[in-house]
Amino acid sequence: MTKDPPTAEDGLEALEPTSAQQLSLLLPAPAVGIDDVLVPARMINEWVYCPRLAYLMWVEGEWADSGDTEAGRRVHAGVDAARPALPAPDQVTEESRPFVTRSVELASERLGLIAKLDVLEGDGGIVTPIDYKKGKRPHVAAGAYEPERVQLCAQALILEDNGYRVGDGFLWFAESRDRVPVRFDETLRASTAAAAASLRLAAATRRIPPPLENSRKCTRCSLLPICLPDEVNLFRTGAVPRTPPPAAESALPLYVQQPGARIGKDGEVLVIKAPAARPSDAERDEAFRDTDAEVRVAIGDISELVIAGRVNLSTPALHALMRADIPVAWMSSGFWYLGTTGGRGPRSAGARVAQYRLREDAGGRLAFARTLVEAKLRNQRTILRRNWRGSEAERDPVLDRLRLLLTRLHKVRDMAELLGTEGEGAALYFRALPKLLNDKAAALPAFGFERRSRRPPADPVNACLSLCYALLTRTVSTALEVAGLDPWVGFYHTERPGRPSLALDMMEPLRPILADSAVLTAINQGELGPSDFVMVGPSCNLTPTGRRTLIKAFERRLDQEATHPTFGYQISMRRMLHVQARLLARYLRGELAIYPHYVPR
């Protein structure tokens, strides 16, 4: 998490009320039970600053590092250098010697709080808490912003509940090297107790606070891609989103697919070694790192490690990737998605509980599945309309029949009828797919296409579609897991062993936009040719070179930006998948009345 206090330039922003401050009735938090986890006092700081931020961090277990959080961690690491024992309360008297101790952990069951106090100074029977902050001292009348003063006051209240007498406290700002006094008056004490009770009550009731509206606080918060304040507020208040949430990282997936390759670790670098050379130098591509030479890739440059087939990953390398919250996707040699290890996600089951609840609601499942099929049919029409290379006389009847299917969706009464409607639309779409190939590609017998065949793919076009659908399954599964959802429990696709049903649900509307368009681009631009395929009995497979080429085309498609039809900002397809997964979690939790599918015009 990254948060910056309001600055003098923010004007009235410094006085922006939080939702906690707007409550007209303060409800008491439940008593602390024997199995309850105490709330860290630093979360009271977050709650006063932004209740939604505190809820996501503490209750949902969300976290995202940034340069600011790393800087703050370094400041506190310096404080932790020495830890003399804290004298017992009865040993801190007016006659006792002055003392200084660091990194003391104390708790208060009355408040339901626990705190790690940076520095405690004792003199004359009085204990003074000192809290370290990065950055410079703010020039405000109170000497510091309210969240920092409340956090320090929480530490003082915890000290008093443990029997110590407390005077004033201090905030130490590391960058400006200023020591700012904080007086624990009755107003501050009441605000602190109210904030602690409000946070604990929100955690007990599992009621996520609404986002701040049009707040400067959001712009540098590293939980922005998780919180999605503007996107949620669009449905709550109609406020137009300002800018898209930034990507969680700029790194790209790393594919390793050469049989016999070994992935180890040297420091913070992955070392990839493969057996004797097979592809020629001309066929090697730096983006895939699966040649016979030893390749070294910094872990920080990877967003995801994709392992296909007989590739060995060492335990130290796996541990390093898991510590860095980098998911490892496991796929068969034929690129059938098997599962994912690691990856960043919330440390709570709230979203999954809501997902399982909808799974047991037959009516809710059907209503949501209907929206999936509607979005898929609309996107199929869009792809046909945009890429048709035949005459309009041939195209219009297909578009009209797809439109007719859309009008029939609201009359669908059960899943079987919905499956039939989707199947009819898919048959129309795939029969028209050859009309999306340019003249040069259509003239090649290798790219003849009559119908969709999956197991096994009967021709090069089907082989390409199968690979891209497998890649999309893996990508969507990872996005869902990062959002705290279970990719194996869906609403539309039936659950079978080895089938990530929710991932298949969510990728249905995205197949034409991401997978089909990547295949069409690679074929129409001549990136793939007859030599990139091999027939094995009734099955058509891509050669290693052809597979590498198509993976590049798919990843290139994910990097392309487009205007989000709901929010109106430019966003890459890769980032869009994560936004859609987060929105699904928000929908399931009840924050959104409808789920906004990605349906470009």
C-alpha positions as a printed NumPy array, in Angstrom:
array([[  0.   ,   0.   ,   0.   ],
       [  1.108,   3.507,  -0.753],
       [ -0.591,   6.509,   0.722],
       [  0.49 ,  10.101,   0.904],
       [ -0.985,  12.56 ,   3.405],
       [ -2.769,  15.544,   1.873],
       [ -0.386,  18.379,   1.161],
       [ -0.745,  22.11 ,   1.487],
       [ -1.347,  22.249,  -2.262],
       [ -4.376,  20.022,  -1.853],
       [ -6.285,  22.784,  -0.087],
       [ -9.545,  21.466,   1.294],
       [ -8.469,  17.91 ,   0.449],
       [ -6.668,  17.899,   3.787],
       [-10.061,  18.182,   5.454],
       [-11.778,  15.602,   3.269],
       [-14.159,  13.603,   5.47 ],
       [-13.936,   9.834,   5.401],
       [-16.943,   7.565,   5.424],
       [-16.124,   6.674,   9.016],
       [-16.332,  10.35 ,   9.991],
       [-19.678,  10.68 ,   8.217],
       [-21.39 ,   8.027,  10.357],
       [-24.106,   9.622,  12.423],
       [-24.337,   6.735,  14.889],
       [-21.279,   5.06 ,  16.356],
       [-22.019,   1.398,  16.911],
       [-19.882,  -0.463,  19.435],
       [-17.49 ,  -3.071,  18.143],
       [-18.068,  -6.632,  19.361],
       [-16.129,  -7.778,  22.402],
       [-12.815,  -9.467,  21.693],
       [-13.293, -13.223,  21.707],
       [-10.73 , -15.84 ,  22.538],
       [-10.204, -16.672,  18.848],
       [-10.261, -13.088,  17.57 ],
       [ -7.169, -11.57 ,  16.009],
       [ -6.223,  -8.165,  17.397],
       [ -6.097,  -5.284,  14.902],
       [ -2.661,  -3.699,  14.363],
       [ -2.639,  -0.066,  15.507],
       [ -1.19 ,   0.978,  12.144],
       [ -4.506,  -0.083,  10.593],
       [ -6.206,   2.671,  12.61 ],
       [ -3.994,   5.088,  10.693],
       [ -5.221,   3.57 ,   7.421],
       [ -8.857,   3.639,   8.567],
       [ -8.793,   7.35 ,   9.364],
       [ -7.   ,   8.031,   6.086],
       [ -9.317,   5.817,   3.985],
       [-11.681,   3.25 ,   5.536],
       [-11.803,   1.213,   2.327],
       [ -8.021,   0.979,   2.246],
       [ -7.897,  -0.283,   5.825],
       [-10.625,  -2.83 ,   5.123],
       [ -8.882,  -4.19 ,   2.022],
       [ -5.565,  -4.465,   3.837],
       [ -6.731,  -5.863,   7.151],
       [ -9.959,  -7.755,   6.445],
       [ -9.326,  -8.861,   2.856],
       [ -5.574,  -9.293,   3.251],
       [ -4.774,  -7.266,   0.128],
       [ -1.325,  -5.77 ,  -0.269],
       [  0.747,  -4.15 ,  -3.003],
       [  4.275,  -2.894,  -2.488],
       [  5.621,   0.318,  -3.958],
       [  8.678,   2.505,  -3.668],
       [  7.065,   4.386,  -0.781],
       [  6.295,   1.253,   1.222],
       [  9.823,  -0.005,   0.657],
       [ 11.183,   3.328,   1.902],
       [  8.977,   3.143,   4.982],
       [ 10.15 ,  -0.398,   5.66 ],
       [ 13.767,   0.726,   5.546],
       [ 13.041,   3.489,   8.062],
       [ 11.507,   0.996,  10.506],
       [ 14.305,  -1.512,   9.892],
       [ 16.704,   1.078,  11.265],
       [ 14.542,   1.46 ,  14.376],
       [ 14.593,  -2.313,  14.93 ],
       [ 18.378,  -2.384,  15.278],
       [ 18.351,  -2.628,  19.1  ],
       [ 15.711,  -3.895,  21.532],
       [ 16.443,  -3.333,  25.251],
       [ 13.746,  -4.874,  27.42 ],
       [ 10.849,  -2.655,  28.494],
       [ 10.694,  -2.367,  32.31 ],
       [  7.518,  -3.556,  33.986],
       [  4.989,  -0.817,  34.872],
       [  5.791,  -0.987,  38.59 ],
       [  9.468,  -0.444,  37.771],
       [  8.824,   2.811,  35.916],
       [  8.729,   5.3  ,  38.788],
       [  9.829,   8.838,  39.428],
       [ 12.997,   7.492,  41.026],
       [ 13.881,   4.983,  38.281],
       [ 16.604,   5.728,  35.788],
       [ 15.69 ,   7.06 ,  32.323],
       [ 15.567,   4.42 ,  29.625],
       [ 15.078,   4.02 ,  25.871],
       [ 13.753,   0.834,  24.293],
       [ 12.779,  -0.061,  20.742],
       [ 10.393,  -2.31 ,  18.841],
       [  8.145,  -3.204,  21.747],
       [  4.973,  -5.147,  21.015],
       [  1.987,  -4.592,  23.318],
       [ -1.732,  -5.312,  23.068],
       [ -5.021,  -4.115,  24.533],
       [ -7.969,  -6.496,  24.648],
       [-10.228,  -3.612,  25.675],
       [ -9.528,  -1.827,  22.4  ],
       [ -8.924,  -4.99 ,  20.391],
       [ -5.593,  -3.542,  19.232],
       [ -1.988,  -4.618,  19.076],
       [  0.955,  -2.365,  18.27 ],
       [  4.64 ,  -2.541,  17.624],
       [  5.993,   0.649,  19.163],
       [  9.064,   2.033,  17.403],
       [ 10.692,   3.806,  20.358],
       [  9.732,   4.277,  24.015],
       [ 11.482,   6.767,  26.26 ],
       [ 10.963,   6.588,  30.007],
       [ 11.814,   9.333,  32.505],
       [ 10.302,  10.391,  35.845],
       [  7.715,   7.622,  35.772],
       [  6.343,   8.751,  32.406],
       [  6.628,   6.716,  29.188],
       [  6.762,   8.618,  25.895],
       [  5.971,   6.785,  22.637],
       [  7.814,   7.892,  19.497],
       [  6.644,   6.729,  16.074],
       [  8.925,   6.9  ,  13.027],
       [  7.605,   8.17 ,   9.701],
       [  9.255,   8.494,   6.325],
       [  9.104,  11.792,   4.501],
       [  9.08 ,  15.364,   5.709],
       [  7.163,  17.039,   8.472],
       [  3.914,  18.505,   7.11 ],
       [  3.283,  22.202,   7.696],
       [ -0.119,  21.998,   9.357],
       [ -1.425,  23.56 ,  12.557],
       [ -1.573,  20.264,  14.451],
       [  2.02 ,  19.452,  13.515],
       [  1.001,  16.256,  11.726],
       [ -2.005,  14.854,   9.894],
       [ -4.789,  13.157,  11.819],
       [ -4.063,   9.544,  10.711],
       [ -0.509,   9.713,  12.11 ],
       [ -1.662,  11.371,  15.346],
       [ -4.431,   8.794,  15.816],
       [ -1.976,   5.923,  15.318],
       [  0.343,   7.37 ,  17.946],
       [ -2.586,   7.93 ,  20.303],
       [ -3.575,   4.284,  19.854],
       [ -0.109,   3.332,  21.029],
       [ -0.548,   5.581,  24.072],
       [ -3.905,   4.002,  24.94 ],
       [ -2.364,   0.526,  24.642],
       [  0.452,   1.581,  26.979],
       [ -2.062,   2.878,  29.524],
       [ -4.074,  -0.343,  29.325],
       [ -0.843,  -2.175,  30.179],
       [ -0.358,  -0.08 ,  33.326],
       [  2.057,   2.623,  32.135],
       [  1.646,   6.358,  32.644],
       [  1.906,   8.254,  29.385],
       [  2.673,  11.902,  28.734],
       [  2.804,  13.386,  25.28 ],
       [  4.101,  11.504,  22.261],
       [  6.289,  12.385,  19.302],
       [  6.398,  11.709,  15.595],
       [  9.845,  11.509,  14.041],
       [  9.987,  12.368,  10.323],
       [ 13.065,  10.704,   8.864],
       [ 13.542,  12.845,   5.751],
       [ 13.3  ,  16.265,   7.436],
       [ 14.643,  14.904,  10.76 ],
       [ 11.92 ,  16.699,  12.704],
       [ 10.501,  15.579,  16.038],
       [  6.874,  16.695,  16.255],
       [  5.053,  16.606,  19.62 ],
       [  1.542,  15.117,  19.801],
       [ -0.716,  15.904,  22.761],
       [ -3.141,  13.148,  23.716],
       [ -6.126,  15.323,  24.59 ],
       [ -9.663,  14.051,  25.062],
       [-10.663,  14.867,  21.472],
       [ -7.836,  12.804,  20.007],
       [ -8.479,   9.967,  22.448],
       [-12.159,   9.87 ,  21.492],
       [-11.333,   9.906,  17.773],
       [ -8.891,   7.073,  18.247],
       [-11.318,   4.899,  20.193],
       [-14.069,   5.585,  17.648],
       [-11.78 ,   4.675,  14.724],
       [-10.73 ,   1.422,  16.401],
       [-14.356,   0.49 ,  17.089],
       [-15.449,   1.358,  13.526],
       [-12.726,  -0.748,  11.919],
       [-13.431,  -3.731,  14.161],
       [-17.163,  -3.412,  13.506],
       [-16.584,  -3.344,   9.72 ],
       [-14.373,  -6.423,  10.024],
       [-16.974,  -8.253,  12.112],
       [-19.857,  -7.459,   9.749],
       [-17.785,  -7.884,   6.56 ],
       [-19.164,  -4.623,   5.184],
       [-16.628,  -3.022,   2.877],
       [-16.693,   0.798,   3.039],
       [-17.48 ,   2.638,  -0.204],
       [-14.599,   4.18 ,  -2.186],
       [-13.587,   7.794,  -1.778],
       [-14.988,   9.955,  -4.544],
       [-12.662,  11.879,  -6.865],
       [ -9.991,  11.919,  -4.173],
       [ -6.344,  12.825,  -4.692],
       [ -5.541,  10.176,  -2.148],
       [ -6.263,   7.474,  -4.721],
       [ -3.796,   8.541,  -7.383],
       [ -0.646,   7.262,  -5.663],
       [ -2.21 ,   4.448,  -3.673],
       [ -0.692,   1.152,  -4.757],
       [ -3.999,  -0.594,  -3.963],
       [ -5.669,   1.436,  -6.717],
       [ -5.712,  -1.524,  -9.17 ],
       [ -7.324,  -3.633,  -6.415],
       [ -9.736,  -1.086,  -4.964],
       [-11.008,   0.27 ,  -8.33 ],
       [-12.578,   3.353,  -6.706],
       [-13.573,   5.136,  -9.928],
       [-14.98 ,   1.989, -11.517],
       [-17.113,   1.159,  -8.467],
       [-18.252,   4.773,  -8.109],
       [-19.425,   4.792, -11.733],
       [-22.118,   2.3  , -10.732],
       [-22.745,   3.87 ,  -7.305],
       [-22.933,   7.569,  -8.153],
       [-22.403,   7.848, -11.902],
       [-19.046,   9.594, -11.481],
       [-16.985,   9.255, -14.685],
       [-13.641,   7.441, -14.124],
       [-10.607,   9.677, -14.342],
       [ -7.831,   7.389, -15.552],
       [ -7.376,   3.621, -15.776],
       [ -5.859,   1.837, -12.791],
       [ -2.152,   1.252, -13.388],
       [ -0.88 ,  -2.217, -14.11 ],
       [  0.337,  -4.09 , -11.084],
       [  3.631,  -4.61 , -12.913],
       [  5.21 ,  -3.85 , -16.257],
       [  6.902,  -7.241, -16.539],
       [  5.763,  -9.89 , -19.044],
       [  5.202, -13.653, -18.861],
       [  8.203, -15.923, -19.376],
       [  7.511, -19.092, -21.383],
       [  9.756, -22.148, -21.066],
       [  8.676, -25.007, -23.332],
       [ 11.779, -26.831, -24.546],
       [ 11.726, -30.462, -23.335],
       [ 14.423, -31.192, -20.796],
       [ 15.005, -27.544, -19.848],
       [ 16.014, -26.879, -16.238],
       [ 15.193, -23.705, -14.313],
       [ 17.337, -22.844, -11.321],
       [ 18.14 , -19.748,  -9.273],
       [ 21.235, -17.659,  -8.726],
       [ 20.483, -14.853,  -6.294],
       [ 17.501, -12.94 ,  -7.68 ],
       [ 18.004, -14.334, -11.183],
       [ 16.45 , -17.38 , -12.829],
       [ 18.964, -19.496, -14.709],
       [ 17.465, -21.509, -17.577],
       [ 19.509, -24.322, -19.102],
       [ 18.377, -26.544, -21.946],
       [ 19.862, -29.699, -23.521],
       [ 21.577, -29.84 , -26.907],
       [ 20.496, -27.233, -29.43 ],
       [ 17.511, -28.072, -31.579],
       [ 16.272, -24.862, -33.211],
       [ 18.619, -22.884, -35.363],
       [ 19.881, -19.482, -34.348],
       [ 17.366, -17.877, -36.697],
       [ 14.518, -19.576, -34.857],
       [ 15.532, -18.454, -31.398],
       [ 13.621, -15.616, -29.871],
       [ 14.677, -13.709, -26.794],
       [ 11.083, -13.345, -25.616],
       [ 10.705, -17.061, -24.954],
       [ 14.065, -17.931, -23.414],
       [ 13.846, -21.606, -24.314],
       [ 16.926, -22.086, -26.506],
       [ 19.797, -24.421, -25.782],
       [ 22.028, -21.66 , -24.383],
       [ 22.009, -20.74 , -20.721],
       [ 19.707, -17.788, -20.233],
       [ 19.54 , -15.589, -17.134],
       [ 16.388, -13.611, -16.378],
       [ 15.909, -11.286, -13.409],
       [ 12.942, -12.395, -11.297],
       [ 11.745,  -8.792, -11.164],
       [ 11.361,  -8.779, -14.952],
       [  8.803, -11.619, -14.9  ],
       [  5.061, -11.266, -14.315],
       [  4.382, -14.996, -14.656],
       [  6.396, -18.14 , -15.385],
       [  4.659, -20.459, -17.855],
       [  6.073, -23.995, -17.941],
       [  4.885, -26.277, -20.737],
       [  5.753, -29.952, -20.81 ],
       [  8.834, -31.693, -19.46 ],
       [ 10.613, -28.753, -17.838],
       [ 12.26 , -28.971, -14.4  ],
       [ 11.893, -26.141, -11.862],
       [ 14.135, -26.262,  -8.802],
       [ 12.725, -25.829,  -5.297],
       [ 14.834, -22.709,  -4.527],
       [ 13.609, -21.098,  -7.76 ],
       [  9.997, -21.939,  -6.923],
       [ 10.387, -20.504,  -3.42 ],
       [ 11.881, -17.292,  -4.815],
       [  8.994, -16.894,  -7.252],
       [  6.435, -17.509,  -4.512],
       [  8.087, -14.97 ,  -2.217],
       [  7.918, -12.452,  -5.064],
       [  4.212, -13.295,  -5.63 ],
       [  4.953, -14.398,  -9.194],
       [  2.588, -17.178, -10.304],
       [  3.9  , -20.315, -11.99 ],
       [  1.45 , -21.702, -14.565],
       [  1.817, -25.404, -15.356],
       [  0.767, -26.641, -18.798],
       [  1.129, -29.936, -20.606],
       [  3.389, -30.282, -23.623],
       [  0.262, -29.703, -25.696],
       [ -0.452, -26.55 , -23.695],
       [ -3.392, -27.944, -21.745],
       [ -3.719, -25.822, -18.602],
       [ -3.038, -27.856, -15.446],
       [ -2.962, -25.273, -12.653],
       [ -1.084, -22.397, -11.05 ],
       [  1.299, -22.214,  -8.111],
       [  1.732, -19.04 ,  -6.059],
       [  0.722, -15.61 ,  -7.237],
       [ -0.486, -12.553,  -5.433],
       [ -4.006, -12.649,  -4.049],
       [ -6.011, -11.659,  -0.984],
       [ -5.375, -13.538,   2.232],
       [ -9.08 , -14.041,   2.855],
       [-11.899, -16.135,   1.456],
       [-14.563, -13.422,   1.267],
       [-14.795, -13.346,  -2.521],
       [-14.813, -17.139,  -2.765],
       [-17.571, -17.454,  -0.177],
       [-19.701, -15.096,  -2.278],
       [-18.773, -17.086,  -5.398],
       [-19.843, -20.374,  -3.819],
       [-23.076, -18.756,  -2.633],
       [-24.011, -17.799,  -6.195],
       [-22.968, -21.265,  -7.371],
       [-25.727, -22.737,  -5.187],
       [-28.34 , -20.262,  -6.468],
       [-29.832, -21.821,  -9.618],
       [-31.71 , -18.685, -10.613],
       [-28.724, -16.434, -10.03 ],
       [-26.472, -18.77 , -11.997],
       [-28.815, -18.762, -14.967],
       [-29.134, -14.963, -14.909],
       [-25.362, -14.517, -14.839],
       [-24.77 , -17.207, -17.487],
       [-27.264, -15.426, -19.734],
       [-25.127, -12.27 , -19.561],
       [-22.041, -14.33 , -20.497],
       [-23.689, -15.697, -23.621],
       [-25.086, -12.284, -24.543],
       [-21.62 , -10.703, -24.294],
       [-20.122, -13.552, -26.354],
       [-22.695, -13.187, -29.141],
       [-22.169,  -9.436, -29.244],
       [-18.404,  -9.826, -29.47 ],
       [-18.738, -12.454, -32.212],
       [-20.867, -10.014, -34.214],
       [-18.254,  -7.314, -33.654],
       [-15.402,  -9.497, -34.941],
       [-17.401, -10.505, -38.016],
       [-18.478,  -6.936, -38.716],
       [-14.972,  -5.508, -38.377],
       [-13.033,  -8.176, -40.251],
       [-15.388,  -9.429, -42.945],
       [-13.645,  -9.736, -46.322],
       [-16.565, -10.97 , -48.405],
       [-19.603,  -9.143, -49.705],
       [-22.136,  -7.414, -47.48 ],
       [-24.823,  -9.602, -49.024],
       [-23.086, -12.619, -47.451],
       [-22.338, -10.901, -44.173],
       [-25.653,  -9.271, -43.284],
       [-27.719, -12.475, -42.953],
       [-25.153, -13.852, -40.491],
       [-25.218, -10.658, -38.432],
       [-29.02 , -10.617, -38.521],
       [-29.268, -14.195, -37.254],
       [-26.85 , -13.431, -34.415],
       [-28.948, -10.394, -33.547],
       [-32.052, -12.592, -33.495],
       [-30.352, -14.948, -31.053],
       [-29.63 , -11.952, -28.804],
       [-33.308, -11.04 , -28.725],
       [-34.21 , -14.603, -27.726],
       [-31.873, -14.716, -24.734],
       [-34.273, -13.086, -22.28 ],
       [-36.741, -15.916, -22.942],
       [-34.268, -18.673, -22.09 ],
       [-35.666, -20.734, -19.204],
       [-32.844, -23.116, -18.274],
       [-29.181, -23.948, -18.868],
       [-29.947, -26.518, -21.565],
       [-31.796, -23.952, -23.649],
       [-29.027, -21.432, -23.057],
       [-26.421, -23.947, -24.229],
       [-28.463, -24.528, -27.36 ],
       [-28.644, -20.811, -28.088],
       [-24.901, -20.416, -27.588],
       [-24.189, -23.454, -29.769],
       [-26.328, -22.064, -32.577],
       [-24.427, -18.78 , -32.392],
       [-21.072, -20.579, -32.386],
       [-22.036, -22.594, -35.471],
       [-22.979, -19.398, -37.328],
       [-19.774, -17.697, -36.251],
       [-17.353, -20.469, -37.159],
       [-19.013, -21.134, -40.521],
       [-18.344, -17.481, -41.324],
       [-14.759, -17.509, -40.007],
       [-13.122, -18.258, -43.413],
       [-14.538, -14.934, -44.631],
       [-12.188, -13.204, -42.177],
       [ -9.04 , -14.523, -43.893],
       [ -7.434, -12.352, -46.55 ],
       [ -7.142, -13.564, -50.137],
       [ -3.561, -14.768, -49.781],
       [ -4.253, -16.853, -46.676],
       [ -7.581, -18.143, -48.   ],
       [ -5.861, -19.354, -51.177],
       [ -3.605, -21.702, -49.184],
       [ -5.105, -25.193, -48.848],
       [ -3.51 , -25.466, -45.412],
       [ -5.857, -22.808, -44.062],
       [ -9.037, -24.378, -45.257],
       [-11.571, -24.301, -42.435],
       [-15.009, -25.865, -42.347],
       [-15.986, -26.188, -38.695],
       [-14.601, -25.982, -35.185],
       [-12.935, -29.235, -34.087],
       [-11.174, -29.448, -30.742],
       [-10.026, -32.925, -29.771],
       [ -8.115, -33.31 , -31.913],
       [ -7.882, -30.128, -34.022],
       [ -8.331, -31.263, -37.611],
       [ -6.594, -28.418, -39.458],
       [ -4.132, -25.539, -38.906],
       [ -6.817, -22.962, -38.066],
       [ -8.305, -25.245, -35.429],
       [ -4.824, -25.983, -34.058],
       [ -4.206, -22.239, -33.693],
       [ -7.566, -21.645, -32.032],
       [ -6.965, -24.489, -29.56 ],
       [ -3.569, -23.122, -28.54 ],
       [ -4.837, -19.562, -28.08 ],
       [ -7.837, -20.776, -26.09 ],
       [ -5.459, -22.714, -23.832],
       [ -3.29 , -19.614, -23.373],
       [ -6.373, -17.525, -22.616],
       [ -7.58 , -20.111, -20.09 ],
       [ -4.274, -19.881, -18.273],
       [ -4.224, -16.073, -18.357],
       [ -7.805, -15.701, -17.122],
       [ -7.281, -18.346, -14.4  ],
       [ -4.318, -16.411, -13.045],
       [ -6.278, -13.129, -13.062],
       [ -9.143, -14.767, -11.171],
       [ -6.853, -16.25 ,  -8.534],
       [ -5.125, -12.909,  -8.045],
       [ -8.58 , -11.361,  -7.504],
       [ -9.332, -13.927,  -4.791],
       [-11.693, -16.12 ,  -6.814],
       [-11.704, -19.871,  -7.409],
       [-11.131, -20.555, -11.134],
       [-12.38 , -24.134, -10.757],
       [-15.945, -23.305,  -9.638],
       [-18.041, -21.734, -12.367],
       [-21.618, -20.694, -13.033],
       [-22.129, -21.725, -16.667],
       [-19.658, -24.496, -17.441],
       [-20.249, -27.708, -15.554],
       [-17.59 , -28.763, -13.091],
       [-15.36 , -31.614, -14.186],
       [-11.963, -32.798, -12.944],
       [ -9.23 , -30.653, -14.451],
       [-11.629, -28.037, -15.845],
       [-11.267, -24.43 , -14.569],
       [-14.975, -23.734, -14.984],
       [-15.005, -20.098, -13.855],
       [-12.055, -19.296, -16.132],
       [-13.936, -20.858, -19.031],
       [-17.008, -18.829, -18.063],
       [-15.167, -15.532, -18.04 ],
       [-13.247, -16.17 , -21.239],
       [-16.373, -16.964, -23.275],
       [-17.003, -13.305, -24.223],
       [-13.262, -12.769, -24.678],
       [-12.523, -15.635, -27.083],
       [-13.397, -13.608, -30.222],
       [-11.755, -10.41 , -28.996],
       [ -8.448, -11.875, -27.793],
       [ -7.874, -15.428, -29.047],
       [ -9.623, -15.407, -32.436],
       [ -8.238, -11.995, -33.35 ],
       [ -4.687, -13.125, -32.504],
       [ -5.067, -16.181, -34.765],
       [ -6.504, -14.127, -37.636],
       [ -3.718, -11.567, -37.36 ],
       [ -0.963, -14.187, -37.353],
       [ -2.414, -15.956, -40.422],
       [ -3.388, -12.848, -42.414],
       [ -0.006, -11.198, -41.856],
       [  1.865, -14.291, -43.033],
       [  3.495, -14.998, -39.679],
       [  2.287, -18.591, -39.906],
       [  2.626, -20.766, -42.97 ],
       [  2.05 , -24.418, -43.96 ],
       [  5.527, -25.359, -42.689],
       [  4.509, -24.389, -39.138],
       [  2.119, -27.342, -38.87 ],
       [  2.429, -31.1  , -38.851],
       [ -0.275, -33.749, -39.299],
       [ -0.2  , -36.732, -36.925],
       [ -3.003, -39.06 , -37.959],
       [ -6.255, -37.083, -37.79 ],
       [ -4.639, -34.396, -35.616],
       [ -2.96 , -31.193, -36.753],
       [ -0.301, -29.754, -34.434],
       [  1.874, -26.673, -34.468],
       [  5.609, -27.199, -34.755],
       [  7.764, -25.693, -31.96 ],
       [  8.555, -22.776, -34.273],
       [  4.896, -22.271, -35.16 ],
       [  3.844, -22.474, -31.544],
       [  6.468, -19.892, -30.611],
       [  5.215, -17.583, -33.35 ],
       [  1.591, -17.863, -32.274],
       [  2.427, -17.316, -28.603],
       [  4.169, -14.105, -29.607],
       [  1.083, -13.017, -31.542],
       [ -1.154, -13.783, -28.558],
       [  1.042, -11.896, -26.093],
       [  1.24 ,  -8.998, -28.552],
       [ -2.551,  -8.902, -28.638],
       [ -2.665,  -8.699, -24.845],
       [ -0.334,  -5.695, -24.968],
       [ -2.551,  -3.775, -27.369],
       [ -4.588,  -0.945, -25.901],
       [ -8.226,  -0.13 , -26.567],
       [-10.951,   2.041, -25.09 ],
       [-12.85 ,   0.252, -22.351],
       [-16.506,   0.387, -23.437],
       [-17.793,   0.903, -19.896],
       [-15.213,   3.26 , -18.4  ],
       [-14.056,   5.166, -21.468],
       [-10.314,   5.066, -20.827],
       [ -7.498,   3.411, -22.768],
       [ -6.33 ,   0.145, -21.273],
       [ -4.221,  -2.79 , -22.437],
       [ -5.945,  -6.108, -22.917],
       [ -3.601,  -7.648, -20.357],
       [ -4.619,  -5.127, -17.711],
       [ -8.252,  -5.372, -18.787],
       [ -8.342,  -9.04 , -17.77 ],
       [ -7.29 ,  -8.159, -14.235],
       [ -9.767,  -5.278, -14.032],
       [-12.574,  -7.583, -15.161],
       [-11.594, -10.205, -12.575],
       [-11.593,  -7.585,  -9.813],
       [-14.964,  -6.292, -10.993],
       [-16.343,  -9.829, -10.858],
       [-15.242, -10.092,  -7.235],
       [-16.899,  -6.728,  -6.498],
       [-20.094,  -7.929,  -8.212],
       [-20.181, -11.176,  -6.253],
       [-19.614,  -9.273,  -2.995],
       [-22.621,  -7.072,  -3.756],
       [-20.784,  -3.814,  -4.492],
       [-21.993,  -3.777,  -8.104],
       [-25.588,  -4.374,  -9.134],
       [-24.506,  -5.715, -12.545],
       [-21.302,  -7.17 , -13.891],
       [-19.921,  -5.03 , -16.757],
       [-18.648,  -7.457, -19.401],
       [-16.018,  -6.247, -21.847],
       [-18.097,  -5.694, -24.985],
       [-16.425,  -3.242, -27.416],
       [-18.607,  -1.451, -29.917]])
